[in-house]
Coordinates of C-alpha atoms and ligand atoms in Angstrom, one line a residue:
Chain A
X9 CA 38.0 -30.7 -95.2
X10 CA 41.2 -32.2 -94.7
X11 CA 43.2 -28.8 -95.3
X12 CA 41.7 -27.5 -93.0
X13 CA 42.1 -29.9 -90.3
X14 CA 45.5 -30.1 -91.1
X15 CA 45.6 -26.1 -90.7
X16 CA 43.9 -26.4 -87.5
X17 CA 46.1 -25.3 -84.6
X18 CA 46.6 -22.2 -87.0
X19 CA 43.8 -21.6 -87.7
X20 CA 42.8 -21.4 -83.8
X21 CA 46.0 -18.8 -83.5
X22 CA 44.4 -17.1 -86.3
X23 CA 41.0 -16.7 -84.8
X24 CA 42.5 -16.3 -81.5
X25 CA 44.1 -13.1 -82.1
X26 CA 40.8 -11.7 -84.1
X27 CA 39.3 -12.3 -80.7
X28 CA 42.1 -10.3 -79.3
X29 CA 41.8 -7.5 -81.3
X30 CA 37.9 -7.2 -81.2
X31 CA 38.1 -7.8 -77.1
X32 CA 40.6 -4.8 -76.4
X33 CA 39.4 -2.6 -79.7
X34 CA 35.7 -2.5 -78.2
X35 CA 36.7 -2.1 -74.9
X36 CA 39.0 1.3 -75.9
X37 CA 36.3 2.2 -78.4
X38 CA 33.4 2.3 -75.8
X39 CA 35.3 4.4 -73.1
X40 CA 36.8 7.1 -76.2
X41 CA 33.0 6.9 -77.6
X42 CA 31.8 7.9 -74.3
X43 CA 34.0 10.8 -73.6
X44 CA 33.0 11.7 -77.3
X45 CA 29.7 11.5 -76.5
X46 CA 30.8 13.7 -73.4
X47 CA 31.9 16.2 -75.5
X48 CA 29.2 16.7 -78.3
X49 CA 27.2 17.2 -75.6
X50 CA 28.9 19.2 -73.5
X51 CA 28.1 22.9 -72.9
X52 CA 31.3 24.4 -73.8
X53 CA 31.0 24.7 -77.9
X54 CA 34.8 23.9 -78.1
X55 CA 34.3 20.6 -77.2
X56 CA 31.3 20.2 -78.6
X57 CA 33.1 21.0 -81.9
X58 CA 35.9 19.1 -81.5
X59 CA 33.4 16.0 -81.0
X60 CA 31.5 16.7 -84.0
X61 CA 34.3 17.0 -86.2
X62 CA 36.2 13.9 -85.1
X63 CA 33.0 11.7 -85.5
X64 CA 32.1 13.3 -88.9
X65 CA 35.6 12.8 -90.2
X66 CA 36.4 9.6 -89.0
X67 CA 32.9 7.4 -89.2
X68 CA 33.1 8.4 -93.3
X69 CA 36.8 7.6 -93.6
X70 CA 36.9 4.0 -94.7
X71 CA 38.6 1.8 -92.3
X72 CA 41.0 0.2 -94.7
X73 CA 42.8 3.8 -94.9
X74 CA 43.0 4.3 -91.0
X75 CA 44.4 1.3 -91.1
X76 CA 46.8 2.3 -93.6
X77 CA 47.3 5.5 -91.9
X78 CA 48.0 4.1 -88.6
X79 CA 50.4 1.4 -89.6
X80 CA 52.8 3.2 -92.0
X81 CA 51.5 6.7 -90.2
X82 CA 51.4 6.2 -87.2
X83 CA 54.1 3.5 -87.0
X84 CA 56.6 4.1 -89.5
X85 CA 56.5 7.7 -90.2
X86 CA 55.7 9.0 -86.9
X87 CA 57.5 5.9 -85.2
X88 CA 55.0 5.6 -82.5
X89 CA 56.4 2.2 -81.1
X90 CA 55.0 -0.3 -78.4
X91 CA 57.3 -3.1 -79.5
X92 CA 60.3 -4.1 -81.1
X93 CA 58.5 -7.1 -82.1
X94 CA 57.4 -6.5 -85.5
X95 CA 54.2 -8.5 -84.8
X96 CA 53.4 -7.0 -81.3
X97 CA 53.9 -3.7 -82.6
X98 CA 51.3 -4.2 -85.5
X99 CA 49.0 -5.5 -83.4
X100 CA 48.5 -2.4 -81.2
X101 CA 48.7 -0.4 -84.2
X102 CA 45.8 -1.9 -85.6
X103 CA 43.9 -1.7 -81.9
X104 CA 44.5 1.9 -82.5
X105 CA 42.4 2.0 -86.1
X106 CA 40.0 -0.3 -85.0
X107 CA 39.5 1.7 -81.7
X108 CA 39.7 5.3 -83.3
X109 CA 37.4 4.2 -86.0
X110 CA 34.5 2.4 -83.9
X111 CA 34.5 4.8 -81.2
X112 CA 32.6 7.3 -83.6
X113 CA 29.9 4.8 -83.9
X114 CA 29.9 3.9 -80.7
X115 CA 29.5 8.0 -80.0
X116 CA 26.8 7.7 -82.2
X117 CA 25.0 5.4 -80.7
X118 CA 25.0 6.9 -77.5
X119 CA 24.4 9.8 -78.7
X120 CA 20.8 8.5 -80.0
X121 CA 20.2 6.7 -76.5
X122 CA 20.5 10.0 -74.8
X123 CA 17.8 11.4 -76.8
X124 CA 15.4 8.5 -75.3
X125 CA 16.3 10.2 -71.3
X126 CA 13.4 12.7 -70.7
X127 CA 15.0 16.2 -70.2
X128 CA 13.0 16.5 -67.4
X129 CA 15.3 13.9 -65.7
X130 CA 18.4 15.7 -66.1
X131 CA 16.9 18.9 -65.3
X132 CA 16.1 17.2 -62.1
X133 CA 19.4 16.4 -61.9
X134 CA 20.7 19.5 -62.5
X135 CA 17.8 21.0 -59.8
X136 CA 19.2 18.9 -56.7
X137 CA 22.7 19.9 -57.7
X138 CA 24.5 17.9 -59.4
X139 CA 27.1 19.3 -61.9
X140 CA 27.4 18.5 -65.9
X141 CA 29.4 15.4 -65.2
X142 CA 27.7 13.9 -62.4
X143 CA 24.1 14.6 -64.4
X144 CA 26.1 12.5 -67.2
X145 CA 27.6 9.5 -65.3
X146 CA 25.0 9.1 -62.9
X147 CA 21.8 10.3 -64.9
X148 CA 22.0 10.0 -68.6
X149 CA 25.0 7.7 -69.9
X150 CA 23.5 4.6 -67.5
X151 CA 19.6 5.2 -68.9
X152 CA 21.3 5.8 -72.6
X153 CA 23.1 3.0 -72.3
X154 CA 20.9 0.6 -71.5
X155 CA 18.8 2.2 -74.3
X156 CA 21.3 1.4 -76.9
X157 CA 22.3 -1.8 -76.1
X158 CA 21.4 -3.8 -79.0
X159 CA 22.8 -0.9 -81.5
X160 CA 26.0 -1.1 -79.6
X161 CA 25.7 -5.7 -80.2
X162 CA 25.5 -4.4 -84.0
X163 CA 29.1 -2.8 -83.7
X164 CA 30.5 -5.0 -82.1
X165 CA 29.9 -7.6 -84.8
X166 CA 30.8 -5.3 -87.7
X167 CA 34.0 -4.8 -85.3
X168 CA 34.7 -8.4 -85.2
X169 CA 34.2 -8.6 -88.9
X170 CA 36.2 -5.3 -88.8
X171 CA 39.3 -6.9 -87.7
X172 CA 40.3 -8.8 -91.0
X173 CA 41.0 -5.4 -91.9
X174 CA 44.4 -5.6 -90.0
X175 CA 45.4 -8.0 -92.5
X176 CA 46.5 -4.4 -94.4
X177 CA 49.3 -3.8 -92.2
X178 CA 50.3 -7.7 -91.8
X179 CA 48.9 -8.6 -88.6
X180 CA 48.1 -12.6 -88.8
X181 CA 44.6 -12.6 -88.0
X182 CA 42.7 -15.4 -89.8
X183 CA 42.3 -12.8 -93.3
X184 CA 45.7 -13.3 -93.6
X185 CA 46.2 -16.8 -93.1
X186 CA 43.2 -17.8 -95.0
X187 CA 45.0 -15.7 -98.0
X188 CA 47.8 -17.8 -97.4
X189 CA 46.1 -21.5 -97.3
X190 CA 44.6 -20.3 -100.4
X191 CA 47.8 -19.9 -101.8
X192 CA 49.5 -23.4 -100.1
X193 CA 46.3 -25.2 -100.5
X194 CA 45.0 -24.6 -104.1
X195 CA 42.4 -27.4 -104.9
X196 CA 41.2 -26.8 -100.9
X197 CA 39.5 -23.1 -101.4
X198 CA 36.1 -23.6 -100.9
X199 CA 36.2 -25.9 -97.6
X200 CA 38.6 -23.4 -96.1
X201 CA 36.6 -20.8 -97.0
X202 CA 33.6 -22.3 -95.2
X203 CA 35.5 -23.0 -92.5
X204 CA 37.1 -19.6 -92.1
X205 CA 33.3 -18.3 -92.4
X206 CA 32.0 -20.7 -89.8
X207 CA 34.2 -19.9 -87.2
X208 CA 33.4 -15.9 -87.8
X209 CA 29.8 -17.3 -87.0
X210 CA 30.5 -18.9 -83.9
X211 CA 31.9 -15.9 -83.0
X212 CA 29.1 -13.4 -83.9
X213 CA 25.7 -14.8 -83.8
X214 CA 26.4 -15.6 -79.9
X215 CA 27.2 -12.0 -79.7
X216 CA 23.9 -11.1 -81.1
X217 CA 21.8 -13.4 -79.2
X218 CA 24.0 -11.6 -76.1
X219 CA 23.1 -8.8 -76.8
X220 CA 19.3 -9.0 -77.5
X221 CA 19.2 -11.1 -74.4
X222 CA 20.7 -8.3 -72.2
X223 CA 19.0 -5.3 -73.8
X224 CA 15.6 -7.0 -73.2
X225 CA 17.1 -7.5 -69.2
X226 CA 18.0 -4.0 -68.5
X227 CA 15.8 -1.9 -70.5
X228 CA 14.7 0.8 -68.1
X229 CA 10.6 0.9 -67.5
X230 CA 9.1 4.5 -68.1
Chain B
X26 CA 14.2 41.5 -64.2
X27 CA 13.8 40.7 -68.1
X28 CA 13.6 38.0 -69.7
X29 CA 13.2 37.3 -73.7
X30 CA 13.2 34.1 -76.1
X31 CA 14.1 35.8 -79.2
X32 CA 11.4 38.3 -80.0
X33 CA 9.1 36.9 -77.2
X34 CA 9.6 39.0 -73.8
X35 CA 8.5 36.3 -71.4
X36 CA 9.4 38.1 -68.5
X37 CA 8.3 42.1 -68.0
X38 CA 9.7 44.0 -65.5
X39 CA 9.1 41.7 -63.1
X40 CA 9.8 42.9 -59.3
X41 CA 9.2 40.3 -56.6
X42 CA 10.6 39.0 -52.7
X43 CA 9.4 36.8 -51.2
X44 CA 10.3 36.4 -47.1
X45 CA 11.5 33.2 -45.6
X46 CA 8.6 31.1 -44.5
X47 CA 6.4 32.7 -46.8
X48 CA 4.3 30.1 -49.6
X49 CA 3.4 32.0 -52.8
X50 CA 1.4 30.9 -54.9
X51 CA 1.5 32.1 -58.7
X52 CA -1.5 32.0 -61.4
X53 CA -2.3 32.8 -64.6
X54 CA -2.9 32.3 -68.1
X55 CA -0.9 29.5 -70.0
X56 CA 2.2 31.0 -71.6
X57 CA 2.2 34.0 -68.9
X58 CA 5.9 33.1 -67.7
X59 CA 4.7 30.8 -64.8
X60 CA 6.9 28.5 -65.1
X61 CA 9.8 30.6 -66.5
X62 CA 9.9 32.6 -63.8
X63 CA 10.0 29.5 -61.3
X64 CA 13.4 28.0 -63.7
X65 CA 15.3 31.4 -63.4
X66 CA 15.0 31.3 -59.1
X67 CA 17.5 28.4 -59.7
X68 CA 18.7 29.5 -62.6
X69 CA 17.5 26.5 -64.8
X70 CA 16.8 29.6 -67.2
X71 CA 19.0 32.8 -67.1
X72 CA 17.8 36.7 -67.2
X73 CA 19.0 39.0 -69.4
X74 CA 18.3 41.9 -67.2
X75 CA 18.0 42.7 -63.7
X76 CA 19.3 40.5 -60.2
X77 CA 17.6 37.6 -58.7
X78 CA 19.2 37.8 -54.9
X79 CA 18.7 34.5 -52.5
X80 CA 19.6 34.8 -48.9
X81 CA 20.9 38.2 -49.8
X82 CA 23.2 37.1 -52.6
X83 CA 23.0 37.1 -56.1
X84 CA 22.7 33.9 -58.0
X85 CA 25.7 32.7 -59.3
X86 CA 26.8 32.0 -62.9
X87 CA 27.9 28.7 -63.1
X88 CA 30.6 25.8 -61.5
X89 CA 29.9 24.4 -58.3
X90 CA 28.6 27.4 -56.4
X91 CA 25.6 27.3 -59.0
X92 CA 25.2 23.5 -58.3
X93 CA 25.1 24.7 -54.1
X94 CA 22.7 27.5 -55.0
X95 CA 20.5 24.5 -56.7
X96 CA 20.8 22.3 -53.5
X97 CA 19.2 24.8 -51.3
X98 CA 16.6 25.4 -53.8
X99 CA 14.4 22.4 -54.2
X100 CA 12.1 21.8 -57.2
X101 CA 9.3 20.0 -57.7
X102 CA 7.5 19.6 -61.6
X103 CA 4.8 19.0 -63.1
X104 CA 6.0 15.6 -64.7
X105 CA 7.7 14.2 -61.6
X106 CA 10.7 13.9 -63.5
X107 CA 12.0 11.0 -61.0
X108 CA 15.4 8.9 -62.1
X109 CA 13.6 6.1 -63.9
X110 CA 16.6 3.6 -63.4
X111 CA 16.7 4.1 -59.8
X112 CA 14.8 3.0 -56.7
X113 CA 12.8 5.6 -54.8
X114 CA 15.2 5.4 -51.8
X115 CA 18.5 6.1 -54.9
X116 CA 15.9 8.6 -56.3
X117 CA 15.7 10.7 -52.6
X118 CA 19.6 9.6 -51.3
X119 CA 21.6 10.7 -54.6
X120 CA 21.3 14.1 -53.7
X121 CA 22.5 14.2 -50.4
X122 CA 25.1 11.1 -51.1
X123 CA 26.4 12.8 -54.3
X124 CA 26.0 16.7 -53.5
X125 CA 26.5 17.0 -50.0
X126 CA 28.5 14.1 -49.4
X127 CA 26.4 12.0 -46.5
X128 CA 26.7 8.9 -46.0
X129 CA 25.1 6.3 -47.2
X130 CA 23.7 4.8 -44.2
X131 CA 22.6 8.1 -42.8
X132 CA 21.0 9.7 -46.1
X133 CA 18.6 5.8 -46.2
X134 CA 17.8 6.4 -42.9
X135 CA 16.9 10.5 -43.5
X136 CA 15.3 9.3 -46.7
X137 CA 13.4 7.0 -45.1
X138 CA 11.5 9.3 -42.6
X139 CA 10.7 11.9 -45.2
X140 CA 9.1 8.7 -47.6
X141 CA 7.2 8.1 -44.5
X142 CA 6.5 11.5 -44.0
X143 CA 4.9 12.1 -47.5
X144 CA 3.5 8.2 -46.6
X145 CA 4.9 6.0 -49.5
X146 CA 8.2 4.5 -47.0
X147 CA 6.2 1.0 -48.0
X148 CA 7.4 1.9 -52.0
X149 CA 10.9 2.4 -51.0
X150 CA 12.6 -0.5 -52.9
X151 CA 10.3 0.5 -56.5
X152 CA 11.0 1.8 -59.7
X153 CA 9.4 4.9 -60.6
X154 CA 7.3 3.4 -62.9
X155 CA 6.0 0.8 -60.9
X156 CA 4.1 4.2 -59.1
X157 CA 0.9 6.0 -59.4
X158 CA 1.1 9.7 -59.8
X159 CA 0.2 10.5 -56.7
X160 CA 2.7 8.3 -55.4
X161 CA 5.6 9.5 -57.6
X162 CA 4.7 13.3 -56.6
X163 CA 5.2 12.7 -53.1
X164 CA 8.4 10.6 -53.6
X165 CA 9.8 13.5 -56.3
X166 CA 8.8 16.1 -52.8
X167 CA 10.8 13.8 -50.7
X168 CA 13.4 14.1 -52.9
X169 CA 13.5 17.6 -52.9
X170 CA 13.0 17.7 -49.6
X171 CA 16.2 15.4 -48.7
X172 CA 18.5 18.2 -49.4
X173 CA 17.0 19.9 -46.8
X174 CA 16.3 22.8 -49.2
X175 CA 16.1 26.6 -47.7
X176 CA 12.7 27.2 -50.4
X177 CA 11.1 25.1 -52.5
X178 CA 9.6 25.9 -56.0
X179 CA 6.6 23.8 -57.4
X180 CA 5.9 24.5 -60.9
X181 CA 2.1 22.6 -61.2
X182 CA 3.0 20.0 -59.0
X183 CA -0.7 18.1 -59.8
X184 CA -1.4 19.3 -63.3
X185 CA -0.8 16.1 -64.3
X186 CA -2.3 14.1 -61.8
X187 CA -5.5 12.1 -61.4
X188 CA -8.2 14.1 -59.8
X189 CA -8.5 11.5 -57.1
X190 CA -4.6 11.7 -56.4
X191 CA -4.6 15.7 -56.5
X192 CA -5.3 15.7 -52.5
X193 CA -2.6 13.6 -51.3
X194 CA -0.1 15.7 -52.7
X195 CA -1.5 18.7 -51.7
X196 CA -1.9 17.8 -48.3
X197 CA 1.8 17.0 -48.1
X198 CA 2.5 20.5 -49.1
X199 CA -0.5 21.9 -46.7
X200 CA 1.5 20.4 -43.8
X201 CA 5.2 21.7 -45.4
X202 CA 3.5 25.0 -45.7
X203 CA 2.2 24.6 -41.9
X204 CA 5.5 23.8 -40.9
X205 CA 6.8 27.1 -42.5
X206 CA 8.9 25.9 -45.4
X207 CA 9.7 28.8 -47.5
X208 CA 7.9 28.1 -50.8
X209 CA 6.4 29.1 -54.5
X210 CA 4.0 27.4 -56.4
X211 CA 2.6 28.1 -59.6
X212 CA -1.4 26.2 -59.1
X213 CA -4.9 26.8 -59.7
X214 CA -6.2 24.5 -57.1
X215 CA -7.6 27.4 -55.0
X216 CA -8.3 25.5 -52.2
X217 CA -4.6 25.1 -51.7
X218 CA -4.2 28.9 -52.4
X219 CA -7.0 29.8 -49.8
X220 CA -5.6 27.5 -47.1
X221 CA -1.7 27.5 -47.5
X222 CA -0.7 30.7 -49.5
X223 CA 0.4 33.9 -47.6
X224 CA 0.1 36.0 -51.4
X225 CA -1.5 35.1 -54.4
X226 CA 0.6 36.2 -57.8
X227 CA -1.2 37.1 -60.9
X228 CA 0.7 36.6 -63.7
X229 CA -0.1 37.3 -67.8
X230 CA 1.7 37.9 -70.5
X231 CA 5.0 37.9 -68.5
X232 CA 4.1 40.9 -66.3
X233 CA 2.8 40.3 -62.8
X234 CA -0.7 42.0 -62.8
X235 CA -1.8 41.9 -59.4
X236 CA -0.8 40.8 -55.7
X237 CA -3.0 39.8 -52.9
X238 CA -4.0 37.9 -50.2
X239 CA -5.7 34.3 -51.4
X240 CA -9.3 35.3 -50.2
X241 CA -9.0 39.2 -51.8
X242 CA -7.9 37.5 -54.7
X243 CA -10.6 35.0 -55.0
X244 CA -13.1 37.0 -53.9
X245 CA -12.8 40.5 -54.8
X246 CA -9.7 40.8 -57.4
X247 CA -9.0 44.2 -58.2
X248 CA -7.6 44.0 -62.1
X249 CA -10.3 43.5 -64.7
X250 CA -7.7 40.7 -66.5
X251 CA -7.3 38.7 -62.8
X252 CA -11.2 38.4 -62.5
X253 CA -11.8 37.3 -66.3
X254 CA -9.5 34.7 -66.0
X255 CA -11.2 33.8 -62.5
X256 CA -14.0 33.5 -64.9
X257 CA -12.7 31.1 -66.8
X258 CA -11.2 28.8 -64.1
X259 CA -14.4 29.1 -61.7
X260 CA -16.7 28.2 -64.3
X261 CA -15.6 24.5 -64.1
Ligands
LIG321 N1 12.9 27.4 -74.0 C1 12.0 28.2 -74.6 N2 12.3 28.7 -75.8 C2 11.4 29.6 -76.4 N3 10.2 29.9 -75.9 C3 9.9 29.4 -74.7 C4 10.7 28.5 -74.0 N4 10.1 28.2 -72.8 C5 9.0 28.9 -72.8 N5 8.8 29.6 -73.9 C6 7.7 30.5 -74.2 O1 7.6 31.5 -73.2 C7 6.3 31.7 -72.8 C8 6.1 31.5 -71.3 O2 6.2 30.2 -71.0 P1 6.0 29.6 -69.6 O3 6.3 28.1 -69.7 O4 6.9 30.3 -68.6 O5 4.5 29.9 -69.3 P2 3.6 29.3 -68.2 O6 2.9 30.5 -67.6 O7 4.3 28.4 -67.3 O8 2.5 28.5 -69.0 P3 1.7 27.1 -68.7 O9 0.6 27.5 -67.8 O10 1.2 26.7 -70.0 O11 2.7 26.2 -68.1 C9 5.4 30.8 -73.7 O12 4.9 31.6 -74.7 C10 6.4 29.8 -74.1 O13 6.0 29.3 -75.4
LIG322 MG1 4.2 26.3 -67.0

């Protein structure tokens, strides 16, 4: 126990920036899920292909790669840069795989909800006038969403869980740090282990209750 | 016009106007095209041969004139089809809010004479689902009837009703009819036909087979195929 009390404040900075990463990576991966949703059902087959492809290729990629691929990709080959801190700039670099990645599940997951809204609705939609877009933001998306809210809970856990994977490209999220106290504290792995796992749990399991809570709230009646 | 779903010619050489204030009323065997023929007026279906001309002009393709074609062309269905997640008063103001751009304040207030006029103002502030049929029918006819719609189509607006709710809807369209609301609805409740209708359209297998006024029709139909299926329909 002691390690890990004495690791404490780090610890905090550690979890601290894996709630960074999952805050801002589910927020960009729910508003680039729902324009891919946008587009695999759009009419124009363009887009419709472009959404297809993007979800297939990326949802079956592991995440460790994008990871890869963004960071030394991305950031070194391509020299996409936000930062000329080293750390600042690997952060955003892994928001970008963690967002890329989870948006096609997040896609998916809309895309299921949308099958629950009766076409009849959004041929009533489309009856008084509304266009494509309106029928989506005003009709469908809200009644999907609230159809897939517990789904979308489940993602953003593995997301959270998800984030250790920045560890790949150096970003000192708790992975990383709990790699290291394992190497400076030897005879301490186990309690640090539990401790590292605890702290994932008081951030997840809330999340889960959350979300049940709030699915059960705004499910719509039919 | 013509009309096919792969092999199946749903439409056949169908010719038809109908004037403004005129109420049609279409019938006929499930599968005869009824309904598809209701969809391609606003175009919820397309043609693959022929025009379909409103107010003179041809329908058009797609974009926003398409989406003003459909706001001048309300429709009512069989399954209601209200916005589940929304209120009746959303369900009748989203159209003119959204579409033609109203205000808010003056769409509620227009929204709320037309729920009264179809007499369900009291159910204003309720979901959809918290609705009987009956209730939901009249509230999907306000919503039609919010965008202040040049003709209305009605595609078996109380096939799915309770019998006992079957005359409050009607009667709402009775008194639309009265008031000379241009409209065409595909029903077998012949009592509407008989006191609303101007024409009576006999529709199988996607050709129209007869025309004629409500009582001729009901009374003396002049094809062999419109009086067998009055067999069928007056027989219980
Ligand atoms: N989207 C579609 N794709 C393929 N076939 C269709 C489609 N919609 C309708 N059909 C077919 O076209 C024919 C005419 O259908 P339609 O719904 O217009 O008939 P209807 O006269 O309204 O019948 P009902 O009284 O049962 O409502 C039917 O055989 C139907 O199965
Ligand atoms: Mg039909």
């Amino acid at each position: 126990m002691d390690a890990v009390i004495e690791n404490l404040p780090a610890i905090l900075d550690a979890f601290w920036l894996t709630i960074k990463l999952t805050a801002i990576s589910a927020v960009i991966s729910l508003i680039l899920g729902i324009v891919l949703v946008a587009m695999r059902v759009s009419p124009l087959p363009v887009l419709r292909a472009v959404g297809t492809a993007y979800v297939n290729g990326v949802r079956n990629s592991p995440l460790t790669l994008i990871m890869l691929f963004s960071g030394l990709g991305l950031g070194t080959v391509m020299s996409l840069k936000f930062s000329d801190d080293l750390s600042v700039q690997d952060f955003w670099l892994a928001i970008i795989a963690l967002s890329l990645y989870h948006a096609s599940f997040v896609c998916e997951a809309l895309r299921s909800g949308i099958n629950t809204v009766p076409m009849g609705q959004a041929e009533a939609a489309r009856a008084i006038g509304l266009t494509f877009m309106q029928n989506l933001r005003l009709i469908i998306l809200p009644q999907a969403l609230r159809a897939v809210i517990a789904p979308l809970g489940s993602i953003l856990i593995a997301l959270t869980k998800n984030t250790t994977v920045a560890a790949a490209i150096g970003v000192g999220e708790t992975a990383l740090l709990m790699k290291n106290l394992f190497e400076l504290e030897g005879d301490s792995v186990i309690p640090i282990f539990i401790g590292f796992a605890i702290g994932f749990l008081i951030l997840t399991l809330p999340t889960g209750l959350f979300f049940g809570w709030l699915a059960k709230r705004l499910a719509v009646v039919r | 016009m013509q009309k096919h779903f792969g092999s199946l010619h749903v439409l056949r050489d169908i010719n038809l106007n109908i004037d403004r204030g005129e109420v049609v009323v279409v019938i006929g065997p499930s599968g005869g095209g009824k309904s598809t023929l209701c969809r391609a007026i606003n175009r919820l279906e397309t043609i693959d041969e022929g025009r379909i001309l409103f107010d003179g002009r041809p329908l058009p393709e797609e974009g926003r004139a398409l989406a003003r074609l459909r706001s001048d062309v309300g429709m009512v269905f069989q399954s209601f089809n209200l916005f589940a997640h929304k209120t009746i008063m959303e369900n009748v103001t989203l159209g003119p809010i959204k579409v033609r751009g109203v205000a808010r304040e003056d769409a509620e207030k227009r929204a709320l004479e037309l729920l009264d006029r179809v007499g369900i103002a009291s159910q204003a502030q309720k979901y959809p689902a918290q609705l009987s049929g009956g209730q939901q029918q009249r509230a999907a006819i306000a919503r039609a009837l919010a965008m202040n719609p040049k003709m209305i189509l009605f595609d078996e607006p109380t096939s799915a009703l309770d019998p006992e709710m079957v005359q409050e809807v009607l009667d709402v369209m009775i008194e639309l009819a009265q008031e000379g609301m241009t409209m065409m609805v595909v029903t077998h409740e012949m009592g509407f036909a008989r006191r609303a209708a101007n024409r009576v359209v006999f529709m199988a297998d996607g050709q129209i087979v007869e025309e004629n006024t409500p009582d001729e029709f009901f009374t003396n139909a002049r094809t062999d195929r419109a009086k067998d299926f009055l067999s069928k329909i007056l027989t219980h």
